[in-house]
Tab-separated table of C-alpha atoms in Angstrom:
chain	number	residue	atom	x	y	z
A	164	UNK	CA	-21.716	-6.834	118.987
A	165	UNK	CA	-21.134	-6.554	115.271
A	166	UNK	CA	-24.653	-5.677	114.120
A	167	UNK	CA	-25.381	-4.934	110.475
A	168	UNK	CA	-25.240	-1.171	109.984
A	169	UNK	CA	-28.563	-1.204	108.147
A	170	UNK	CA	-30.365	-2.427	111.281
A	171	UNK	CA	-29.728	0.912	113.001
A	172	UNK	CA	-33.044	2.651	113.556
A	173	UNK	CA	-35.122	-0.148	112.017
A	174	UNK	CA	-38.366	-1.093	113.691
A	175	UNK	CA	-40.191	-4.443	113.597
A	176	UNK	CA	-43.423	-4.853	111.662
A	177	UNK	CA	-46.248	-3.179	113.544
A	178	UNK	CA	-49.452	-5.251	113.328
A	179	UNK	CA	-52.835	-3.755	114.095
A	180	UNK	CA	-53.914	-3.597	117.723
A	181	UNK	CA	-55.247	-6.813	119.188
A	182	UNK	CA	-58.831	-7.317	120.323
A	183	UNK	CA	-57.811	-7.878	123.955
A	184	UNK	CA	-55.663	-4.739	123.943
A	185	UNK	CA	-58.528	-2.543	122.731
A	186	UNK	CA	-60.972	-4.096	125.190
A	187	UNK	CA	-58.678	-3.173	128.073
A	188	UNK	CA	-57.952	0.313	126.745
A	189	UNK	CA	-61.573	1.388	126.413
A	190	UNK	CA	-63.439	-1.000	128.730
A	191	UNK	CA	-65.371	-2.577	125.879
A	192	UNK	CA	-66.985	-5.999	125.831
A	193	UNK	CA	-67.246	-6.447	122.064
A	194	UNK	CA	-64.666	-5.592	119.412
A	195	UNK	CA	-64.819	-5.989	115.642
A	196	UNK	CA	-61.388	-6.299	114.066
A	197	UNK	CA	-61.300	-4.971	110.517
A	198	UNK	CA	-57.596	-4.192	110.406
A	199	UNK	CA	-55.621	-7.140	109.039
A	200	UNK	CA	-57.654	-8.303	106.031
A	201	UNK	CA	-58.565	-11.593	107.673
A	202	UNK	CA	-61.595	-13.539	106.476
A	203	UNK	CA	-64.609	-12.439	108.586
A	204	UNK	CA	-66.295	-15.768	107.819
A	205	UNK	CA	-63.462	-17.773	109.355
A	206	UNK	CA	-62.418	-20.874	107.486
A	207	UNK	CA	-64.055	-23.876	105.884
A	208	UNK	CA	-66.174	-26.041	108.245
A	209	UNK	CA	-64.142	-28.943	106.885
A	210	UNK	CA	-61.032	-27.439	108.511
A	211	UNK	CA	-62.800	-27.316	111.874
A	212	UNK	CA	-63.736	-30.957	111.443
A	213	UNK	CA	-60.139	-31.816	110.522
A	214	UNK	CA	-58.796	-30.068	113.629
A	215	UNK	CA	-61.244	-31.881	115.891
A	216	UNK	CA	-60.317	-35.288	114.547
A	217	UNK	CA	-56.636	-35.021	113.663
A	218	UNK	CA	-54.159	-37.074	115.660
A	219	UNK	CA	-50.551	-35.957	115.466
A	220	UNK	CA	-47.379	-37.279	117.027
A	221	UNK	CA	-45.944	-33.966	118.147
A	222	UNK	CA	-42.511	-35.474	118.738
A	223	UNK	CA	-42.028	-36.071	115.003
A	224	UNK	CA	-40.895	-33.380	112.562
A	225	UNK	CA	-43.351	-32.451	109.807
A	226	UNK	CA	-42.891	-33.477	106.195
A	227	UNK	CA	-40.327	-30.934	105.036
A	228	UNK	CA	-41.439	-31.351	101.449
A	229	UNK	CA	-45.153	-30.883	102.291
A	230	UNK	CA	-45.784	-33.822	99.951
A	231	UNK	CA	-49.566	-34.219	100.275
A	232	UNK	CA	-50.261	-30.496	100.110
A	233	UNK	CA	-47.767	-30.082	97.280
A	234	UNK	CA	-49.371	-32.803	95.187
A	235	UNK	CA	-52.902	-31.493	95.690
A	236	UNK	CA	-51.989	-27.856	95.084
A	237	UNK	CA	-49.975	-28.673	91.950
A	238	UNK	CA	-52.976	-30.550	90.578
A	239	UNK	CA	-55.351	-27.709	91.452
A	240	UNK	CA	-53.121	-25.097	89.786
A	241	UNK	CA	-52.158	-27.194	86.797
A	242	UNK	CA	-48.420	-26.999	87.492
A	243	UNK	CA	-45.699	-29.505	88.313
A	244	UNK	CA	-44.897	-30.230	91.951
A	245	UNK	CA	-41.340	-28.935	91.487
A	246	UNK	CA	-42.758	-25.531	90.561
A	247	UNK	CA	-43.981	-24.929	94.125
A	248	UNK	CA	-42.211	-23.417	97.116
A	249	UNK	CA	-43.934	-23.265	100.506
A	250	UNK	CA	-43.347	-20.670	103.189
A	251	UNK	CA	-44.412	-19.858	106.723
A	252	UNK	CA	-46.838	-17.416	105.166
A	253	UNK	CA	-45.871	-15.591	101.980
A	254	UNK	CA	-43.909	-13.263	104.294
A	255	UNK	CA	-41.269	-15.963	104.634
A	256	UNK	CA	-41.046	-16.376	100.871
A	257	UNK	CA	-40.447	-12.629	100.563
A	258	UNK	CA	-37.624	-13.068	103.065
A	259	UNK	CA	-36.243	-16.060	101.119
A	260	UNK	CA	-36.188	-14.065	97.881
A	261	UNK	CA	-34.510	-11.128	99.583
A	262	UNK	CA	-31.900	-13.320	101.227
A	263	UNK	CA	-31.136	-15.127	97.967
A	264	UNK	CA	-30.926	-12.133	95.630
A	265	UNK	CA	-30.454	-8.872	97.529
A	266	UNK	CA	-27.139	-7.577	98.840
A	267	UNK	CA	-25.038	-4.407	98.863
A	268	UNK	CA	-24.331	-3.239	95.339
A	269	UNK	CA	-27.681	-4.261	93.854
A	270	UNK	CA	-31.041	-2.489	93.877
A	271	UNK	CA	-34.666	-3.506	94.082
A	272	UNK	CA	-37.666	-1.668	92.630
A	273	UNK	CA	-41.133	-1.454	94.175
A	274	UNK	CA	-44.163	0.798	94.432
A	275	UNK	CA	-44.936	3.106	97.344
A	276	UNK	CA	-47.147	2.704	99.258
A	277	UNK	CA	-47.282	-1.069	99.044
A	278	UNK	CA	-46.751	-4.070	101.325
A	279	UNK	CA	-43.935	-2.854	103.626
A	280	UNK	CA	-42.114	-6.174	103.954
A	281	UNK	CA	-40.550	-5.788	100.512
A	282	UNK	CA	-38.674	-2.721	101.655
A	283	UNK	CA	-38.030	-4.061	105.144
A	284	UNK	CA	-36.231	-7.172	103.924
A	285	UNK	CA	-34.325	-5.294	101.241
A	286	UNK	CA	-32.930	-2.863	103.811
A	287	UNK	CA	-31.817	-5.741	106.060
A	288	UNK	CA	-29.909	-7.268	103.148
A	289	UNK	CA	-28.214	-3.944	102.384
A	290	UNK	CA	-29.713	-3.457	98.915
A	291	UNK	CA	-30.611	-0.067	97.463
A	292	UNK	CA	-34.378	0.458	97.535
A	293	UNK	CA	-35.975	2.322	94.633
A	294	UNK	CA	-39.575	3.250	95.359
A	295	UNK	CA	-41.969	4.509	92.693
A	296	UNK	CA	-45.000	6.501	93.792
A	297	UNK	CA	-48.355	5.013	92.874
A	298	UNK	CA	-50.274	6.788	90.126
A	299	UNK	CA	-53.933	7.223	91.064
A	300	UNK	CA	-53.556	4.293	93.475
A	301	UNK	CA	-52.051	1.932	90.891
A	302	UNK	CA	-48.506	0.841	90.016
A	303	UNK	CA	-46.778	3.311	87.695
A	304	UNK	CA	-45.361	0.671	85.385
A	305	UNK	CA	-43.695	3.150	83.050
A	306	UNK	CA	-41.683	4.776	85.840
A	307	UNK	CA	-40.864	1.413	87.386
A	308	UNK	CA	-39.409	0.358	84.041
A	309	UNK	CA	-37.249	3.492	83.980
A	310	UNK	CA	-35.910	2.736	87.469
A	311	UNK	CA	-34.606	-0.698	86.448
A	312	UNK	CA	-30.945	-0.882	85.430
A	313	UNK	CA	-28.093	-3.393	85.178
A	314	UNK	CA	-27.871	-3.587	88.991
A	315	UNK	CA	-31.552	-4.360	89.594
A	316	UNK	CA	-32.075	-7.813	91.118
A	317	UNK	CA	-35.764	-7.905	92.097
A	318	UNK	CA	-38.936	-6.029	91.150
A	319	UNK	CA	-41.936	-6.337	93.459
A	320	UNK	CA	-45.484	-6.085	92.078
A	321	UNK	CA	-48.338	-6.308	94.572
A	322	UNK	CA	-51.566	-7.012	92.702
A	323	UNK	CA	-54.115	-6.292	94.070
A	324	UNK	CA	-51.974	-3.697	95.803
A	325	UNK	CA	-52.040	-3.331	99.556
A	326	UNK	CA	-53.273	-0.780	100.735
A	327	UNK	CA	-55.161	0.565	97.680
A	328	UNK	CA	-56.592	-2.758	96.503
A	329	UNK	CA	-55.986	-1.912	92.856
A	330	UNK	CA	-55.096	-4.504	90.254
A	331	UNK	CA	-52.288	-4.006	87.747
A	332	UNK	CA	-53.905	-3.822	84.316
A	333	UNK	CA	-53.382	-7.003	82.333
A	334	UNK	CA	-51.966	-5.323	79.242
A	335	UNK	CA	-49.587	-3.172	81.278
A	336	UNK	CA	-48.418	-6.189	83.273
A	337	UNK	CA	-47.723	-8.281	80.186
A	338	UNK	CA	-45.893	-5.430	78.444
A	339	UNK	CA	-43.819	-4.804	81.562
A	340	UNK	CA	-42.733	-8.426	81.900
A	341	UNK	CA	-41.758	-8.585	78.236
A	342	UNK	CA	-39.533	-5.498	78.563
A	343	UNK	CA	-37.564	-6.627	81.613
A	344	UNK	CA	-34.276	-8.497	81.300
A	345	UNK	CA	-34.435	-12.176	82.244
A	346	UNK	CA	-31.761	-11.659	84.910
A	347	UNK	CA	-34.215	-9.535	86.953
A	348	UNK	CA	-36.668	-11.462	89.139
A	349	UNK	CA	-40.243	-10.195	88.824
A	350	UNK	CA	-42.316	-11.008	91.917
A	351	UNK	CA	-46.098	-10.839	91.476
A	352	UNK	CA	-47.606	-10.922	94.949
A	353	UNK	CA	-51.207	-12.103	94.709
A	354	UNK	CA	-52.144	-12.547	98.360
A	355	UNK	CA	-55.738	-11.559	97.491
A	356	UNK	CA	-55.933	-13.581	94.275
A	357	UNK	CA	-59.132	-15.445	95.208
A	358	UNK	CA	-61.050	-12.178	95.639
A	359	UNK	CA	-60.299	-10.851	92.140
A	360	UNK	CA	-63.476	-10.450	90.064
A	361	UNK	CA	-62.208	-8.073	87.365
A	362	UNK	CA	-63.218	-9.711	84.048
A	363	UNK	CA	-60.027	-8.487	82.345
A	364	UNK	CA	-57.787	-10.404	84.759
A	365	UNK	CA	-55.848	-13.360	83.347
A	366	UNK	CA	-54.269	-15.967	85.580
A	367	UNK	CA	-50.700	-14.839	86.281
A	368	UNK	CA	-49.530	-18.431	86.154
A	369	UNK	CA	-49.662	-18.042	82.368
A	370	UNK	CA	-46.778	-15.574	82.719
A	371	UNK	CA	-44.869	-18.161	84.738
A	372	UNK	CA	-45.147	-20.589	81.812
A	373	UNK	CA	-43.687	-18.058	79.377
A	374	UNK	CA	-41.051	-16.310	81.507
A	375	UNK	CA	-38.255	-17.896	83.531
A	376	UNK	CA	-37.888	-14.781	85.735
A	377	UNK	CA	-41.494	-14.528	87.004
A	378	UNK	CA	-42.572	-15.860	90.403
A	379	UNK	CA	-46.134	-15.610	91.741
A	380	UNK	CA	-46.842	-15.514	95.487
A	381	UNK	CA	-50.150	-16.607	97.009
A	382	UNK	CA	-51.366	-17.552	100.465
A	383	UNK	CA	-53.866	-19.522	102.508
A	384	UNK	CA	-54.047	-16.643	105.029
A	385	UNK	CA	-56.691	-14.480	103.361
A	386	UNK	CA	-59.639	-16.045	101.514
A	387	UNK	CA	-59.004	-19.496	102.996
A	388	UNK	CA	-59.123	-18.012	106.500
A	389	UNK	CA	-55.937	-19.724	107.714
A	390	UNK	CA	-53.917	-16.689	108.817
A	391	UNK	CA	-53.145	-18.372	112.129
A	392	UNK	CA	-51.587	-21.366	110.380
A	393	UNK	CA	-49.083	-19.424	108.227
A	394	UNK	CA	-49.016	-21.192	104.875
A	395	UNK	CA	-47.970	-19.276	101.784
A	396	UNK	CA	-46.634	-20.545	98.503
A	397	UNK	CA	-44.822	-19.476	95.364
A	398	UNK	CA	-45.142	-20.702	91.788
A	399	UNK	CA	-42.360	-20.380	89.225
A	400	UNK	CA	-40.467	-22.452	86.710
A	401	UNK	CA	-38.667	-25.452	88.198
A	402	UNK	CA	-35.174	-24.023	87.761
A	403	UNK	CA	-36.044	-20.854	89.664
A	404	UNK	CA	-37.643	-22.782	92.533
A	405	UNK	CA	-34.607	-25.072	92.712
A	406	UNK	CA	-32.333	-22.055	93.203
A	407	UNK	CA	-34.556	-20.607	95.945
A	408	UNK	CA	-35.287	-23.799	97.856
A	409	UNK	CA	-31.900	-24.006	99.666
A	410	UNK	CA	-32.795	-20.741	101.447
A	411	UNK	CA	-35.940	-22.293	102.935
A	412	UNK	CA	-35.888	-23.518	106.515
A	413	UNK	CA	-36.106	-27.363	106.528
A	414	UNK	CA	-39.426	-27.737	108.413
A	415	UNK	CA	-41.100	-24.375	107.892
A	416	UNK	CA	-44.707	-25.622	107.740
A	417	UNK	CA	-46.094	-27.571	110.686
A	418	UNK	CA	-47.947	-30.875	110.439
A	419	UNK	CA	-51.215	-29.213	111.425
A	420	UNK	CA	-50.791	-26.244	109.089
A	421	UNK	CA	-50.155	-28.549	106.134
A	422	UNK	CA	-53.234	-30.583	106.982
A	423	UNK	CA	-55.408	-27.503	107.458
A	424	UNK	CA	-54.305	-26.012	104.130
A	425	UNK	CA	-54.882	-29.308	102.323
A	426	UNK	CA	-58.376	-29.588	103.815
A	427	UNK	CA	-59.234	-25.970	102.963
A	428	UNK	CA	-58.014	-26.425	99.398
A	429	UNK	CA	-60.646	-29.099	98.801
A	430	UNK	CA	-63.563	-26.838	99.811
A	431	UNK	CA	-63.962	-24.547	96.801
A	432	UNK	CA	-67.604	-23.847	97.656
A	433	UNK	CA	-66.515	-22.040	100.834
A	434	UNK	CA	-64.256	-19.736	98.802
A	435	UNK	CA	-67.029	-19.063	96.292
A	436	UNK	CA	-69.406	-18.029	99.085
A	437	UNK	CA	-66.778	-15.754	100.637
A	438	UNK	CA	-66.135	-14.014	97.312
A	439	UNK	CA	-69.865	-13.399	96.801
A	440	UNK	CA	-70.198	-11.960	100.316
A	441	UNK	CA	-67.080	-9.851	99.787
A	442	UNK	CA	-68.510	-8.322	96.616
A	443	UNK	CA	-71.747	-7.553	98.456
A	444	UNK	CA	-69.811	-5.897	101.275
A	445	UNK	CA	-67.721	-3.911	98.822
A	446	UNK	CA	-70.929	-2.433	97.387
A	447	UNK	CA	-71.920	-1.235	100.866
A	448	UNK	CA	-68.735	0.808	101.055
A	449	UNK	CA	-69.081	2.042	97.486
A	450	UNK	CA	-72.604	3.294	98.168
A	451	UNK	CA	-71.461	4.965	101.383
A	452	UNK	CA	-68.571	6.716	99.638
A	453	UNK	CA	-70.828	7.961	96.853
A	454	UNK	CA	-73.479	9.193	99.291
A	455	UNK	CA	-70.979	11.201	101.339
A	456	UNK	CA	-68.715	12.309	98.483
A	457	UNK	CA	-65.696	10.410	99.810
A	458	UNK	CA	-63.090	8.910	97.519
A	459	UNK	CA	-62.833	5.119	97.526
A	460	UNK	CA	-60.202	3.224	95.573
A	461	UNK	CA	-61.649	0.447	93.355
A	462	UNK	CA	-60.473	-2.570	95.336
A	463	UNK	CA	-60.045	-6.124	94.061
A	464	UNK	CA	-59.189	-7.398	97.536
A	465	UNK	CA	-61.149	-7.979	100.739
A	466	UNK	CA	-60.435	-4.468	102.001
A	467	UNK	CA	-61.076	-0.881	100.956
A	468	UNK	CA	-59.116	2.350	101.276
A	469	UNK	CA	-61.604	5.107	102.080
A	470	UNK	CA	-61.078	8.854	102.238
A	471	UNK	CA	-62.145	10.478	105.515
A	472	UNK	CA	-61.251	14.161	104.875
A	473	UNK	CA	-59.736	14.353	108.364
A	474	UNK	CA	-56.634	13.229	110.208
A	475	UNK	CA	-56.502	9.456	109.795
A	476	UNK	CA	-55.226	8.857	113.331
A	477	UNK	CA	-58.064	10.903	114.816
A	478	UNK	CA	-60.637	8.858	112.909
A	479	UNK	CA	-58.789	5.664	113.854
A	480	UNK	CA	-58.957	6.539	117.576
A	481	UNK	CA	-62.590	7.545	117.321
A	482	UNK	CA	-63.483	4.180	115.821
A	483	UNK	CA	-61.421	2.341	118.434
A	484	UNK	CA	-63.553	3.891	121.152
A	485	UNK	CA	-66.613	2.521	119.389
A	486	UNK	CA	-65.141	-0.988	119.217
A	487	UNK	CA	-63.732	-1.101	115.679
A	488	UNK	CA	-60.082	-1.813	114.872
A	489	UNK	CA	-59.065	-0.571	111.418
A	490	UNK	CA	-55.799	0.812	109.995
A	491	UNK	CA	-54.968	4.495	109.885
A	492	UNK	CA	-53.752	5.755	106.539
A	493	UNK	CA	-50.981	7.614	108.350
A	494	UNK	CA	-49.340	4.273	109.104
A	495	UNK	CA	-49.785	3.071	105.525
A	496	UNK	CA	-48.492	6.090	103.646
A	497	UNK	CA	-52.003	7.251	102.705
A	498	UNK	CA	-52.868	10.182	105.019
A	499	UNK	CA	-56.478	11.263	104.933
A	500	UNK	CA	-57.629	7.690	104.346
A	501	UNK	CA	-58.419	4.596	106.430
A	502	UNK	CA	-58.129	0.965	105.369
A	503	UNK	CA	-60.987	-1.299	106.386
A	504	UNK	CA	-61.275	-5.044	105.984
A	505	UNK	CA	-64.644	-5.859	104.430
A	506	UNK	CA	-66.625	-7.660	107.122
A	507	UNK	CA	-69.965	-9.443	107.225
A	508	UNK	CA	-72.967	-7.424	106.056
A	509	UNK	CA	-73.978	-6.711	109.651
A	510	UNK	CA	-70.439	-5.736	110.658
A	511	UNK	CA	-70.238	-3.353	107.716
A	512	UNK	CA	-73.575	-1.757	108.572
A	513	UNK	CA	-72.659	-1.107	112.199
A	514	UNK	CA	-69.179	0.064	111.212
A	515	UNK	CA	-70.500	2.586	108.700
A	516	UNK	CA	-72.955	3.906	111.289
A	517	UNK	CA	-70.061	4.386	113.710
A	518	UNK	CA	-67.939	6.016	111.011
A	519	UNK	CA	-70.767	8.450	110.293
A	520	UNK	CA	-70.863	9.374	113.980
A	521	UNK	CA	-67.093	9.939	114.101
A	522	UNK	CA	-67.022	12.000	110.897
A	523	UNK	CA	-70.025	14.026	112.064
A	524	UNK	CA	-68.260	14.845	115.329
A	525	UNK	CA	-65.245	15.971	113.282
A	526	UNK	CA	-67.580	18.095	111.106
A	527	UNK	CA	-66.622	16.205	107.971
A	528	UNK	CA	-70.239	15.211	107.468
A	529	UNK	CA	-73.012	17.720	108.004
């Protein structure tokens, strides 16, 4: 078969281990998954009510334009309906952008470590990948600017960045966008937008208004608790969306996923409660890190990247045995660290107790 050469040696995305898998491995009855940055509080009760009462003709295709969701979201964001593009999760929008703009002979610029799907899709399309090492856990905007040339098609900015959780400073972001040629697409991936509490943050949609080459990605998977429904969206100027839309699959959001997202969108109080709980949980990890002299990146997401002063995989396995699924820094490009989704207060307490036991056994903690 005539496979693309760039597929040689590539591996599919490796998600964290499932709850059932860990139960079987270690004979455990209860598992707490803190690996994939899902909302530990689930989703809005209104979504549960919607799912119980919805009646769908499953023989009929969904609305390919996502009209009801589009109208409501445009109103909520203060944009025009034609400025929105929906995806089967923001992952699909990343794939759409890569398919539309990346090819052999062009390059794409991104941070490292960051969300791996930027690189993954770029490699599939045969584009040159230029990765710029994070500086103290944040995007090195100056070096990223230097890496951009006449052959650069897309720049990826993950803010807050996964896995460090750090936000790109507002002044640096605005200066960066102003410097970049309008024929380079600047992608600002804000999957954790709802969790941002930094008072210096300004809504990135203001950049969309001013710049024809800026596109902002967001999702219903994280704060809205709809990861299982796969609804992401992009916001950009109408002309940009019109050029991208032909790449989209015709019916990429199901009837039920559109309805669930629309229902969740109308429950702002649920999001507000989740953000408050997330901030409280973040403080638990900050206090723990300070107490044990462990470095913790200042996260603006619903996860933290914590230093463990030991092999990340060893700590990861030790926590698995105690019923906690997290992500090893070795898999994320941050050896010596682990990434933990911020859970409920009780989950965080029990997790930190278990982490203390593991680090004590490894003689990290006295």
